[in-house]
Tab-separated table of C-alpha atoms in Angstrom:
chain	number	residue	atom	x	y	z
A	123	MET	CA	62.212	34.470	20.580
A	124	GLY	CA	63.118	30.768	19.685
A	125	THR	CA	66.266	29.803	17.875
A	126	GLU	CA	65.617	28.659	14.290
A	127	THR	CA	67.462	25.570	13.358
A	128	THR	CA	67.924	24.088	9.846
A	129	ALA	CA	67.920	20.349	9.453
A	130	PRO	CA	70.752	18.947	7.437
A	131	ALA	CA	69.913	18.256	3.837
A	132	VAL	CA	69.406	14.575	2.996
A	133	ARG	CA	71.134	13.540	-0.179
A	134	VAL	CA	69.348	10.994	-2.247
A	135	PRO	CA	71.780	8.412	-3.603
A	136	THR	CA	72.177	8.559	-7.451
A	137	SER	CA	72.521	5.516	-9.670
A	138	GLN	CA	76.213	6.218	-9.812
A	139	ASP	CA	76.328	6.012	-5.963
A	140	LEU	CA	74.672	2.590	-6.101
A	141	GLU	CA	77.311	1.414	-8.418
A	142	ARG	CA	79.993	2.696	-6.026
A	143	TRP	CA	78.341	1.166	-2.905
A	144	PRO	CA	77.768	-2.408	-4.075
A	145	VAL	CA	78.349	-4.291	-0.917
A	146	HIS	CA	76.113	-4.372	2.194
A	147	PRO	CA	78.052	-3.630	5.382
A	148	ARG	CA	76.752	-6.765	7.067
A	149	PRO	CA	79.395	-9.557	7.612
A	150	PRO	CA	79.542	-11.944	4.731
A	151	VAL	CA	77.602	-15.230	5.000
A	152	ARG	CA	79.066	-18.374	3.502
A	153	ASP	CA	76.961	-19.461	0.432
A	154	VAL	CA	76.483	-23.172	1.141
A	155	ALA	CA	74.797	-23.692	-2.214
A	156	LEU	CA	77.882	-22.343	-3.972
A	157	ASP	CA	80.116	-24.641	-1.973
A	158	LEU	CA	77.891	-27.613	-2.798
A	159	LEU	CA	78.026	-26.716	-6.494
A	160	ARG	CA	81.817	-26.399	-6.389
A	161	GLY	CA	81.949	-29.757	-4.542
A	162	LEU	CA	79.815	-31.320	-7.314
A	163	ALA	CA	82.224	-29.848	-9.989
A	164	MET	CA	85.128	-31.347	-8.104
A	165	LEU	CA	83.478	-34.700	-7.890
A	166	ILE	CA	82.913	-34.681	-11.620
A	167	LEU	CA	86.451	-33.529	-12.215
A	168	VAL	CA	87.946	-36.312	-10.118
A	169	VAL	CA	85.866	-39.104	-11.600
A	170	ASN	CA	86.479	-37.960	-15.198
A	171	HIS	CA	90.186	-37.430	-14.652
A	172	LEU	CA	90.672	-40.978	-13.314
A	173	GLY	CA	89.596	-42.139	-16.779
A	174	LEU	CA	88.065	-45.555	-15.912
A	175	PRO	CA	85.085	-46.572	-18.195
A	176	SER	CA	82.156	-46.829	-15.814
A	177	TRP	CA	78.616	-45.976	-15.210
A	178	LEU	CA	79.662	-43.255	-12.753
A	179	SER	CA	82.115	-41.598	-15.348
A	180	ASP	CA	79.417	-41.851	-18.011
A	181	ALA	CA	76.866	-40.090	-15.817
A	182	THR	CA	79.149	-37.205	-14.628
A	183	SER	CA	80.683	-36.498	-18.011
A	184	THR	CA	77.238	-36.292	-19.603
A	185	LEU	CA	75.845	-33.949	-16.999
A	186	LEU	CA	78.370	-31.166	-16.663
A	187	SER	CA	81.835	-30.086	-17.427
A	188	ALA	CA	83.850	-29.254	-14.328
A	189	ALA	CA	85.973	-26.498	-15.884
A	190	GLU	CA	83.001	-24.399	-17.128
A	191	THR	CA	81.638	-24.565	-13.582
A	192	LEU	CA	84.786	-23.979	-11.573
A	193	VAL	CA	85.915	-20.863	-13.482
A	194	PRO	CA	82.649	-18.872	-12.971
A	195	ILE	CA	82.488	-20.019	-9.365
A	196	SER	CA	86.033	-18.752	-8.921
A	197	GLY	CA	85.058	-15.387	-10.420
A	198	VAL	CA	81.961	-15.046	-8.208
A	199	ALA	CA	83.919	-16.116	-5.050
A	200	VAL	CA	86.723	-13.522	-5.853
A	201	GLY	CA	84.155	-10.758	-6.451
A	202	MET	CA	82.206	-11.532	-3.212
A	203	VAL	CA	85.232	-11.994	-0.846
A	204	PHE	CA	87.851	-9.711	-2.308
A	205	GLY	CA	85.348	-7.155	-3.529
A	206	ARG	CA	84.238	-6.523	0.077
A	207	ARG	CA	87.845	-6.347	1.215
A	208	TRP	CA	88.643	-3.936	-1.583
A	209	ILE	CA	86.005	-1.550	-0.218
A	210	GLN	CA	86.964	-2.050	3.437
A	211	LYS	CA	90.764	-2.256	3.154
A	212	GLY	CA	91.730	-0.679	-0.128
A	213	GLY	CA	93.074	-1.839	-3.445
A	214	ARG	CA	96.758	-2.061	-2.460
A	215	VAL	CA	96.043	-4.516	0.379
A	216	VAL	CA	93.603	-6.693	-1.659
A	217	THR	CA	95.944	-6.700	-4.684
A	218	GLY	CA	98.705	-8.078	-2.374
A	219	GLN	CA	96.329	-10.705	-1.078
A	220	LEU	CA	95.250	-11.836	-4.561
A	221	TRP	CA	98.871	-11.937	-5.843
A	222	ALA	CA	99.867	-13.944	-2.771
A	223	ARG	CA	97.101	-16.450	-3.582
A	224	ALA	CA	98.289	-16.581	-7.166
A	225	ARG	CA	101.846	-17.194	-5.969
A	226	LYS	CA	100.711	-20.104	-3.733
A	227	ILE	CA	98.795	-21.764	-6.670
A	228	TYR	CA	101.884	-21.280	-8.966
A	229	VAL	CA	104.311	-22.716	-6.507
A	230	ALA	CA	102.049	-25.657	-5.743
A	231	ALA	CA	101.560	-26.435	-9.440
A	232	ALA	CA	105.315	-26.093	-10.159
A	233	VAL	CA	106.207	-28.448	-7.227
A	234	LEU	CA	103.585	-30.972	-8.333
A	235	GLY	CA	105.110	-30.844	-11.802
A	236	VAL	CA	108.563	-31.564	-10.442
A	237	ILE	CA	107.282	-34.409	-8.227
A	238	VAL	CA	105.498	-36.089	-11.152
A	239	GLY	CA	108.577	-35.660	-13.341
A	240	VAL	CA	110.801	-37.291	-10.801
A	241	ALA	CA	108.266	-40.058	-10.195
A	242	GLN	CA	108.723	-41.178	-13.783
A	243	VAL	CA	112.085	-42.753	-12.911
A	244	VAL	CA	110.536	-44.945	-10.192
A	245	PRO	CA	110.094	-48.421	-11.413
A	246	GLY	CA	106.603	-49.669	-11.624
A	247	LEU	CA	104.729	-46.441	-11.196
A	248	ALA	CA	102.107	-45.873	-13.834
A	249	THR	CA	102.951	-42.143	-14.190
A	250	GLU	CA	101.862	-42.069	-17.852
A	251	VAL	CA	98.304	-41.400	-16.616
A	252	ALA	CA	99.540	-37.997	-15.603
A	253	THR	CA	102.368	-37.313	-18.070
A	254	ARG	CA	100.589	-38.319	-21.283
A	255	THR	CA	97.372	-36.651	-22.408
A	256	ARG	CA	94.528	-38.754	-23.601
A	257	GLY	CA	95.330	-37.579	-27.074
A	258	GLY	CA	98.777	-39.121	-26.776
A	259	LEU	CA	100.879	-35.968	-26.173
A	260	GLU	CA	103.919	-36.511	-23.895
A	261	LEU	CA	104.242	-33.680	-21.540
A	262	TYR	CA	107.756	-34.285	-20.344
A	263	GLU	CA	109.658	-34.768	-23.518
A	264	PHE	CA	112.202	-32.007	-23.867
A	265	ASP	CA	115.529	-31.367	-25.611
A	266	GLY	CA	117.917	-31.255	-22.785
A	267	PRO	CA	117.793	-30.272	-19.081
A	268	LEU	CA	117.654	-26.548	-19.697
A	269	GLN	CA	114.484	-26.824	-21.732
A	270	ALA	CA	112.986	-29.170	-19.106
A	271	VAL	CA	113.711	-26.692	-16.288
A	272	LEU	CA	112.243	-23.847	-18.251
A	273	ALA	CA	109.160	-25.828	-19.041
A	274	LEU	CA	108.678	-26.627	-15.299
A	275	VAL	CA	109.079	-22.948	-14.403
A	276	VAL	CA	106.582	-21.638	-16.837
A	277	LEU	CA	104.104	-24.530	-16.141
A	278	GLU	CA	104.413	-25.968	-19.644
A	279	ALA	CA	105.346	-29.288	-18.098
A	280	GLY	CA	103.163	-30.938	-15.491
A	281	PRO	CA	100.366	-33.361	-15.127
A	282	TRP	CA	97.549	-32.712	-17.600
A	283	GLN	CA	94.959	-32.988	-14.835
A	284	THR	CA	96.069	-29.764	-13.208
A	285	CYS	CA	97.005	-27.662	-16.240
A	286	ILE	CA	94.104	-25.237	-15.651
A	287	LEU	CA	95.915	-24.083	-12.542
A	288	ALA	CA	98.098	-21.776	-14.721
A	289	PHE	CA	94.943	-20.117	-15.951
A	290	PHE	CA	93.813	-19.480	-12.368
A	291	VAL	CA	97.200	-18.012	-11.546
A	292	VAL	CA	96.905	-15.495	-14.382
A	293	THR	CA	93.271	-14.510	-13.715
A	294	LEU	CA	94.074	-13.928	-10.018
A	295	LEU	CA	96.951	-11.627	-11.121
A	296	LEU	CA	94.560	-9.786	-13.401
A	297	ALA	CA	91.588	-9.701	-10.922
A	298	PRO	CA	92.688	-6.423	-9.219
A	299	VAL	CA	92.080	-4.649	-12.603
A	300	GLY	CA	88.460	-6.029	-12.666
A	301	LEU	CA	87.943	-5.100	-9.007
A	302	TRP	CA	89.215	-1.553	-9.569
A	303	ALA	CA	86.784	-1.199	-12.503
A	304	LEU	CA	83.837	-2.529	-10.489
A	305	ARG	CA	84.659	-0.229	-7.446
A	306	ALA	CA	84.751	2.679	-9.924
A	307	GLY	CA	81.266	1.781	-11.177
A	308	HIS	CA	82.377	0.312	-14.424
A	309	ALA	CA	80.628	-3.047	-14.336
A	310	TRP	CA	79.170	-2.982	-17.818
A	311	PRO	CA	82.388	-1.736	-19.525
A	312	LEU	CA	84.267	-4.584	-17.695
A	313	VAL	CA	81.735	-7.171	-19.021
A	314	GLY	CA	81.807	-5.592	-22.450
A	315	ALA	CA	85.586	-5.682	-22.543
A	316	SER	CA	85.629	-9.275	-21.480
A	317	LEU	CA	83.217	-10.230	-24.256
A	318	GLY	CA	85.308	-8.273	-26.775
A	319	VAL	CA	88.488	-10.147	-25.757
A	320	TYR	CA	86.548	-13.394	-26.027
A	321	VAL	CA	85.532	-12.658	-29.626
A	322	LEU	CA	89.080	-11.528	-30.468
A	323	GLY	CA	90.538	-14.673	-28.881
A	324	ARG	CA	88.159	-16.934	-30.946
A	325	ALA	CA	89.101	-15.055	-34.096
A	326	LEU	CA	92.857	-15.082	-33.625
A	327	ASP	CA	93.198	-18.537	-32.018
A	328	VAL	CA	96.584	-17.711	-30.642
A	329	ASP	CA	98.501	-18.630	-27.462
A	330	VAL	CA	99.396	-15.684	-25.311
A	331	LEU	CA	100.940	-17.765	-22.497
A	332	PRO	CA	103.728	-20.322	-22.591
A	333	THR	CA	101.790	-22.544	-20.247
A	334	GLN	CA	100.238	-25.891	-20.884
A	335	SER	CA	96.859	-24.429	-20.051
A	336	GLU	CA	96.784	-22.405	-23.231
A	337	ARG	CA	95.584	-25.123	-25.516
A	338	PRO	CA	92.630	-26.395	-23.543
A	339	PHE	CA	91.981	-23.140	-21.688
A	340	GLY	CA	93.211	-20.285	-23.803
A	341	LEU	CA	93.355	-17.130	-21.696
A	342	LEU	CA	91.773	-14.733	-24.281
A	343	VAL	CA	88.725	-17.069	-24.621
A	344	TRP	CA	88.215	-18.539	-21.239
A	345	GLN	CA	88.477	-15.256	-19.265
A	346	VAL	CA	84.891	-14.611	-20.486
A	347	LEU	CA	83.748	-17.078	-17.773
A	348	PHE	CA	85.763	-15.321	-15.039
A	349	PHE	CA	85.431	-11.571	-15.367
A	350	PRO	CA	81.529	-11.363	-15.863
A	351	ALA	CA	81.302	-13.746	-12.861
A	352	LEU	CA	83.574	-11.416	-10.959
A	353	ALA	CA	81.081	-8.583	-11.543
A	354	VAL	CA	78.236	-10.819	-10.404
A	355	GLY	CA	80.016	-11.656	-7.170
A	356	PHE	CA	80.920	-8.024	-6.519
A	357	HIS	CA	77.350	-6.871	-6.995
A	358	ARG	CA	75.708	-10.021	-5.662
A	359	GLU	CA	73.650	-8.460	-2.876
A	360	ARG	CA	72.371	-5.785	-5.220
A	361	ILE	CA	71.460	-8.390	-7.832
A	362	VAL	CA	69.750	-10.627	-5.256
A	363	ALA	CA	67.774	-7.643	-3.969
A	364	ALA	CA	66.655	-6.629	-7.437
A	365	LEU	CA	65.547	-10.084	-8.349
A	366	ARG	CA	63.873	-10.935	-5.016
A	367	PRO	CA	60.346	-9.958	-6.213
A	368	VAL	CA	60.615	-12.369	-9.135
A	369	ARG	CA	62.751	-15.013	-7.544
A	370	ARG	CA	60.130	-17.742	-7.857
A	371	PRO	CA	59.407	-17.492	-11.499
A	372	LEU	CA	63.065	-16.749	-12.214
A	373	GLY	CA	64.162	-19.892	-10.303
A	374	ALA	CA	61.530	-21.941	-12.258
A	375	LEU	CA	62.819	-20.525	-15.543
A	376	ALA	CA	66.413	-21.331	-14.545
A	377	VAL	CA	65.473	-24.910	-13.697
A	378	ALA	CA	63.452	-25.223	-16.978
A	379	VAL	CA	66.412	-23.978	-19.041
A	380	ALA	CA	68.762	-26.229	-17.190
A	381	LEU	CA	66.464	-29.249	-17.952
A	382	ALA	CA	66.394	-28.349	-21.606
A	383	ALA	CA	70.194	-28.141	-21.555
A	384	VAL	CA	70.436	-31.548	-19.894
A	385	ALA	CA	68.081	-33.046	-22.517
A	386	LEU	CA	70.368	-31.590	-25.154
A	387	GLN	CA	73.433	-33.146	-23.453
A	388	LEU	CA	71.684	-36.494	-23.370
A	389	GLY	CA	70.790	-36.319	-27.081
A	390	LEU	CA	67.010	-35.950	-26.463
A	391	ALA	CA	66.522	-33.663	-29.424
A	392	PRO	CA	65.770	-33.762	-33.121
A	393	ALA	CA	68.613	-35.133	-35.257
A	394	SER	CA	69.014	-31.806	-37.002
A	395	VAL	CA	69.579	-30.051	-33.616
A	396	LEU	CA	72.060	-32.675	-32.467
A	397	ASP	CA	74.040	-32.380	-35.756
A	398	TRP	CA	74.190	-28.578	-35.316
A	399	ARG	CA	75.247	-29.066	-31.715
A	400	ALA	CA	78.085	-31.429	-32.707
A	401	THR	CA	79.733	-28.667	-34.672
A	402	HIS	CA	79.022	-25.818	-32.249
A	403	PHE	CA	80.014	-27.273	-28.942
A	404	GLU	CA	83.876	-27.173	-28.951
A	405	LYS	CA	85.414	-26.885	-25.460
A	406	ALA	CA	88.778	-25.302	-26.269
A	407	ALA	CA	87.208	-22.606	-28.366
A	408	LEU	CA	84.389	-22.255	-25.798
A	409	ASP	CA	81.629	-22.081	-28.376
A	410	PRO	CA	78.632	-19.798	-27.284
A	411	LEU	CA	76.304	-22.827	-27.316
A	412	ARG	CA	78.571	-24.619	-24.941
A	413	ILE	CA	78.665	-21.586	-22.600
A	414	VAL	CA	74.883	-21.332	-22.595
A	415	VAL	CA	74.266	-25.065	-21.968
A	416	MET	CA	76.979	-25.500	-19.210
A	417	VAL	CA	76.110	-22.234	-17.401
A	418	SER	CA	72.396	-23.062	-17.625
A	419	ILE	CA	72.912	-26.477	-16.073
A	420	ALA	CA	75.176	-25.066	-13.311
A	421	GLY	CA	72.680	-22.285	-12.743
A	422	GLY	CA	69.762	-24.585	-12.522
A	423	ILE	CA	71.581	-26.884	-10.075
A	424	TYR	CA	72.533	-23.867	-7.948
A	425	ALA	CA	68.911	-22.630	-7.898
A	426	ILE	CA	67.729	-26.035	-6.725
A	427	LEU	CA	70.395	-26.202	-4.068
A	428	ARG	CA	69.549	-22.662	-2.841
A	429	ARG	CA	65.835	-23.615	-2.667
A	430	ALA	CA	66.579	-26.838	-0.885
A	431	GLY	CA	68.621	-24.939	1.730
A	432	THR	CA	69.389	-26.951	4.785
A	433	HIS	CA	67.908	-30.142	3.261
A	434	ALA	CA	70.514	-30.098	0.595
A	435	GLU	CA	73.245	-29.492	3.149
A	436	ARG	CA	72.172	-32.419	5.295
A	437	THR	CA	71.766	-34.786	2.393
A	438	LEU	CA	74.726	-33.824	0.217
A	439	GLY	CA	76.993	-31.873	2.573
A	440	TRP	CA	78.867	-34.827	3.914
A	441	LEU	CA	80.180	-35.629	0.424
A	442	LEU	CA	80.252	-32.275	-1.466
A	443	LEU	CA	81.273	-29.708	1.143
A	444	PRO	CA	84.621	-31.344	1.957
A	445	LEU	CA	85.412	-31.343	-1.775
A	446	GLY	CA	83.975	-27.839	-2.464
A	447	ARG	CA	85.541	-26.025	0.499
A	448	ASN	CA	88.970	-27.629	0.006
A	449	SER	CA	88.975	-27.650	-3.907
A	450	PHE	CA	92.612	-26.742	-4.366
A	451	TYR	CA	93.717	-29.449	-1.996
A	452	VAL	CA	91.570	-31.936	-3.835
A	453	PHE	CA	92.876	-30.683	-7.196
A	454	LEU	CA	96.515	-31.435	-6.165
A	455	VAL	CA	95.893	-34.701	-4.176
A	456	HIS	CA	93.773	-36.404	-6.930
A	457	VAL	CA	96.875	-36.550	-9.146
A	458	PRO	CA	98.961	-38.936	-7.063
A	459	LEU	CA	95.790	-40.887	-6.234
A	460	SER	CA	95.196	-41.319	-10.032
A	461	VAL	CA	98.759	-42.635	-10.401
A	462	ALA	CA	98.317	-44.968	-7.491
A	463	LEU	CA	95.032	-46.376	-8.892
A	464	ALA	CA	96.594	-46.815	-12.404
A	465	THR	CA	99.683	-48.553	-10.793
A	466	GLY	CA	97.465	-50.904	-8.943
A	467	LEU	CA	95.394	-51.818	-11.948
A	468	ALA	CA	98.502	-52.298	-14.044
A	469	ALA	CA	99.948	-54.688	-11.350
A	470	ALA	CA	96.609	-56.615	-11.560
A	471	GLY	CA	96.919	-56.910	-15.260
A	472	ALA	CA	93.793	-54.847	-15.850
A	473	PRO	CA	94.832	-51.276	-16.879
A	474	ALA	CA	91.216	-50.560	-18.053
A	475	GLY	CA	89.743	-51.905	-14.831
A	476	PHE	CA	87.226	-54.713	-14.254
A	477	GLY	CA	84.044	-53.571	-16.005
A	478	PRO	CA	81.525	-50.808	-15.332
A	479	VAL	CA	80.314	-52.021	-11.952
A	480	VAL	CA	83.647	-52.588	-10.356
A	481	ASN	CA	85.131	-49.481	-11.899
A	482	SER	CA	82.282	-47.386	-10.468
A	483	LEU	CA	83.174	-48.795	-7.069
A	484	LEU	CA	86.786	-48.082	-7.528
A	485	LEU	CA	86.002	-44.453	-8.497
A	486	ALA	CA	83.709	-44.063	-5.574
A	487	GLY	CA	86.410	-45.470	-3.379
A	488	VAL	CA	88.974	-42.788	-4.553
A	489	VAL	CA	86.398	-40.103	-3.946
A	490	GLY	CA	85.768	-41.505	-0.478
A	491	VAL	CA	89.525	-41.423	0.235
A	492	LEU	CA	89.661	-37.742	-0.809
A	493	VAL	CA	86.768	-36.901	1.506
A	494	LEU	CA	88.389	-38.783	4.463
A	495	MET	CA	91.790	-37.154	3.740
A	496	VAL	CA	89.961	-33.656	4.028
A	497	ARG	CA	88.093	-34.678	7.139
A	498	HIS	CA	91.290	-35.858	8.888
A	499	GLU	CA	93.323	-32.892	7.464
A	500	VAL	CA	96.003	-35.165	5.969
A	501	LEU	CA	99.075	-33.108	5.044
A	502	PHE	CA	97.065	-29.908	5.489
A	503	ARG	CA	100.319	-28.336	6.850
A	504	TRP	CA	101.992	-28.908	3.514
A	505	ILE	CA	99.374	-28.903	0.932
A	506	PRO	CA	97.532	-25.617	0.243
A	507	ARG	CA	93.707	-25.552	0.323
């Protein structure tokens, strides 16, 4: 008589299981299109922060805002990289890694603030391009040394070009809460909570941090670009798999929406629409229309870069990949380069430059210097990336 065996029961994963297993076990593959998009955002940031009137600055400022691109990219990257680590290594380890990254950004921002402050006493240096906002606000005027030290410690003082770094410090400190929620299967509650805080922040219009970043990048409002993107990065493979059957029409739709957003940016719309846009496109308050337009343009560019694949990497990679893969380094180094450029122009008796053509060449030259510094790893030992 044969022995009867019973096959082990096969358990069909539930929808809750799918929420709890969001990451494919394969090793992560670097998203070149995302690096290229980040590089484009850094290129726009550098050109616009240098502040020279030129054709290049006109083109970049019209196309896209760097901040509204970099914050979602940061959220997606944290969700992809640290989300996988959260599953593999546990929350305690990943929380320590995220907080260590936040500490590195904080220390670098504080040190840069001190360096720029000390540089003000050096004769001939045009440090006002970093210490005075374009609205005329002096960032290093304090009542006594104690207040100055406190301002440097809390990142209230510092070059205006890097004030968003304080926002990134805080979002990295809070990111473990978001990753915990995502690992527990609470993606939609996380996104809903982020939207609720955004609405509350717009209604209250209050500063919750003592940092310089609060006015242009208020935490309660701008976090809405980070935490939903964190969820997208965490569930990226599931989202890509779900959308794969409709990827072509979806990509075409993304590009079409992006083109419509670009047309709106260029003023190619009826006067009534442009008038309405003028009152519903504020950056500090992050008006919903601004989010839709900027995210649409960034999403359309990303779709094109993904579609182009290796062609985009070969054509644009030499310029955008060094900037995109070393964005923190570029963020820090472009401040002293802007001071050097302003000092040279002041010495030449032309603080506003030499017209749109020459100014465009000067801006391209600064970007070229940054790319070369990255390629030759200048001060990589001392400047974090």
